[in-house]
Short mmCIF file of C-alpha atoms in Angstrom, two decimals:
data_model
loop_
_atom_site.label_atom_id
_atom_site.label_comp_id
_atom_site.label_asym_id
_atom_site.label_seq_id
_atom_site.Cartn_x
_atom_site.Cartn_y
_atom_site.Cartn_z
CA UNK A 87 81.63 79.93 81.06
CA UNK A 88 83.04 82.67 83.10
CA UNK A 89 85.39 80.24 85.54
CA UNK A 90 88.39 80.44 84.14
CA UNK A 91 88.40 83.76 83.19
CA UNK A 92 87.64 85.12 86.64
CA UNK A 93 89.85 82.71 88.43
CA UNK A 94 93.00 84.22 85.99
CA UNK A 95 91.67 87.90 86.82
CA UNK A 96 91.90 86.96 90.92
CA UNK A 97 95.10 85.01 90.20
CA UNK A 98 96.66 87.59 88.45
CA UNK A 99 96.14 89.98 91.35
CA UNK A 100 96.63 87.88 94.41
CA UNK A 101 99.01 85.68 92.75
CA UNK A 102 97.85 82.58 95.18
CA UNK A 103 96.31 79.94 93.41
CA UNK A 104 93.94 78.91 95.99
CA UNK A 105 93.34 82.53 97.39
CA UNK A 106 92.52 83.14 94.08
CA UNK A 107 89.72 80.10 93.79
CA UNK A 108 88.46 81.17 97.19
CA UNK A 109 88.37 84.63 95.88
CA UNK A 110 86.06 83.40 92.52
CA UNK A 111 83.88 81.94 94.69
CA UNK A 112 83.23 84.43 96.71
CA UNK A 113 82.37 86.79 94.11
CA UNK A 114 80.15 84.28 91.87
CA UNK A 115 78.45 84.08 95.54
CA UNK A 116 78.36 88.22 95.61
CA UNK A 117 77.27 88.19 92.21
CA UNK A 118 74.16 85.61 92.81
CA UNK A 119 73.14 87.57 95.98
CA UNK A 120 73.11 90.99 94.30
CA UNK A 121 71.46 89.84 91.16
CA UNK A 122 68.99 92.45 91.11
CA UNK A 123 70.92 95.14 91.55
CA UNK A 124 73.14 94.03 88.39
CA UNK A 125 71.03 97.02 85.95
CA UNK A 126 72.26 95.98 82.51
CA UNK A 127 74.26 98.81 81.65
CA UNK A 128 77.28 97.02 81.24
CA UNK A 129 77.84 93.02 80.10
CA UNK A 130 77.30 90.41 82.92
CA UNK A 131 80.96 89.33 82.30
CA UNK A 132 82.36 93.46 82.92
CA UNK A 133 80.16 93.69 86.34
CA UNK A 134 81.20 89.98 87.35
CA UNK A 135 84.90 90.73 86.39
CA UNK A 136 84.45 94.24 88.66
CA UNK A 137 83.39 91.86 91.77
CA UNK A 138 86.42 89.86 90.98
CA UNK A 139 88.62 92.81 90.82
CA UNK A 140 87.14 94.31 94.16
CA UNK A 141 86.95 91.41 96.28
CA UNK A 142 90.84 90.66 95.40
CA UNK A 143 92.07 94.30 96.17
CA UNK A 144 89.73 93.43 99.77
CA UNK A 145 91.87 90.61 100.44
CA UNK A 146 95.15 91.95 99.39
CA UNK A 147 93.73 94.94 101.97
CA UNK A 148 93.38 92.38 104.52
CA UNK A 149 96.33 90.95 104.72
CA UNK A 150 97.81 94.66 104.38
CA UNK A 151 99.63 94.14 101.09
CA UNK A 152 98.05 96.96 99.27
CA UNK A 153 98.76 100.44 100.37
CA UNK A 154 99.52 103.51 98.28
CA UNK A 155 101.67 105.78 98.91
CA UNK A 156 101.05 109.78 99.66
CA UNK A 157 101.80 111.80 96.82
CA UNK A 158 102.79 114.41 99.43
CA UNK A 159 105.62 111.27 101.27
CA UNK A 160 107.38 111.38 97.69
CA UNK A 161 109.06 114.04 95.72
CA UNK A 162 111.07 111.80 93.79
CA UNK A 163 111.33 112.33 90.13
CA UNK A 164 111.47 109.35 87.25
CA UNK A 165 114.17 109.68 85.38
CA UNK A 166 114.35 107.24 82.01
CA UNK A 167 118.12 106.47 80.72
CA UNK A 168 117.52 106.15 76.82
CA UNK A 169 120.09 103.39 76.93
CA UNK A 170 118.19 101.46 79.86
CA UNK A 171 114.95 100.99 77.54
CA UNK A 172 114.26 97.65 76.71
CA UNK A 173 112.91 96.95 73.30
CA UNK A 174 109.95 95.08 74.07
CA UNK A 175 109.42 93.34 71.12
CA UNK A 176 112.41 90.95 72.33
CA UNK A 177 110.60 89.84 75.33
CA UNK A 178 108.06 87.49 75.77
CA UNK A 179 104.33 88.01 77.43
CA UNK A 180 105.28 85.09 79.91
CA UNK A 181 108.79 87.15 80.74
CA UNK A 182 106.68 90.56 81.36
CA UNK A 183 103.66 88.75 83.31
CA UNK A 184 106.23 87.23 85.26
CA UNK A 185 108.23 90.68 85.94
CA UNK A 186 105.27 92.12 87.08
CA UNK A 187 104.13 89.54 89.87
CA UNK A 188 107.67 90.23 91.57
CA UNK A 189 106.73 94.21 91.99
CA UNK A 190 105.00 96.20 95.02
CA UNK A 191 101.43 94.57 94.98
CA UNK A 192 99.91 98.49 94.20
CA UNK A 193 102.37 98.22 90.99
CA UNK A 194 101.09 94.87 90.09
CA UNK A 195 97.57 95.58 90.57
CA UNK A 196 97.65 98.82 88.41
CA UNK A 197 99.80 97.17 85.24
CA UNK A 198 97.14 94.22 85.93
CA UNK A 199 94.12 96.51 85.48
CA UNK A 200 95.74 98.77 82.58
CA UNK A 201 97.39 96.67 80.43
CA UNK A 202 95.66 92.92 80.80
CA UNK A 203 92.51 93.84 81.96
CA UNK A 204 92.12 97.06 79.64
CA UNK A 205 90.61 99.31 82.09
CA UNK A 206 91.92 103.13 81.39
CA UNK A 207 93.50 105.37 84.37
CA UNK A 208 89.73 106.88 85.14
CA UNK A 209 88.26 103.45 85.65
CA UNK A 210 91.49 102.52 87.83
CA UNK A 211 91.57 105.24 89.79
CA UNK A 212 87.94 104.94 90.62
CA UNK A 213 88.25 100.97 91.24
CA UNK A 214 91.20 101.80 93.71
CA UNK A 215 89.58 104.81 95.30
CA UNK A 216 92.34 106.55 94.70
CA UNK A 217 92.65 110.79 93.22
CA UNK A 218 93.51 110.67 88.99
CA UNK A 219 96.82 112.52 90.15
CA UNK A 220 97.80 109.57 92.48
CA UNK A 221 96.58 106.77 89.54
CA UNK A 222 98.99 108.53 87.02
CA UNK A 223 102.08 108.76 89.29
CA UNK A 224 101.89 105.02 90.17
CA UNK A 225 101.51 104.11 87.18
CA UNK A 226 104.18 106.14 85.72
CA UNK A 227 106.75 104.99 88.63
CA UNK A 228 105.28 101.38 87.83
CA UNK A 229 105.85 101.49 84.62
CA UNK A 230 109.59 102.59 85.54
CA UNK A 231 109.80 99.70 87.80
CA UNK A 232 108.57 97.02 85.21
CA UNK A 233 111.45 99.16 82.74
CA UNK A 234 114.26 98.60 85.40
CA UNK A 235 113.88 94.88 86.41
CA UNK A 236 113.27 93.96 82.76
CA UNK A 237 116.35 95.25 81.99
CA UNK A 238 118.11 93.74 84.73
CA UNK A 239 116.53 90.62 84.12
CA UNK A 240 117.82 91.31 80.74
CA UNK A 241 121.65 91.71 81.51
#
């Protein structure tokens, strides 16, 4: 029942098909062995998909592809050229998914948890351990990444 779905939540983040299976099993074993501390509040499906979520980000930590950066290392502003905006009713879900596999993994993981996995910037911020200030910037300068190399892409 809940296979698939948590093997595409893994794969989306790790992008590694087997990492991905390994990481599904892993967490249906977490989930088993924790049992009783799963209270009820939420569905079985939202606290399995949370394991998912958090033993992917573990392994991306692991092999040291995840790393935010210091809000105090960048000063950099976003600047959005009206004319670079792609309309994104032309483009296709498979075009954007695969867009947003080729960015920085913390880029990935944070369009992955907003806009697939519907978690807001609170939720994020607290799954990523990360300050509300620091969730909003990287999403905003991920956003603007997605924006530029769809548009290149595009050309």
């Amino acid at each position: 029942m809940y296979c698939s779905a948590m093997f595409n939540v893994a794969f989306r983040i790790v992008t590694d098909k087997t990492l991905a299976e390994e990481i599904m099993q892993d967490s249906f074993l977490k989930a088993f062995t924790k049992l009783d501390s799963y209270s009820g509040k939420v569905t079985f499906g939202a606290w399995l998909k949370k394991i998912v979520i958090n033993t992917s980000i573990n392994e991306l930590k692991k092999a040291n592809q995840f790393q935010f950066e210091s809000l105090n290392d960048t000063n950099e502003s976003v600047d959005i050229n009206e004319n670079d905006i792609v309309s994104w009713n032309e483009l296709k879900a498979e075009q954007i998914l695969k867009t947003m596999q080729s960015l920085k993994s913390n880029y990935k993981i944070i369009l992955t948890l907003f806009f697939i996995e519907g978690f807001d910037l609170e939720e994020i911020s607290s799954i990523l351990n990360i300050s509300n200030e620091n969730c909003r910037t990287t999403m905003s300068r991920a956003k603007e990444s997605l924006r530029k190399k769809l548009n290149d892409n595009g050309k």
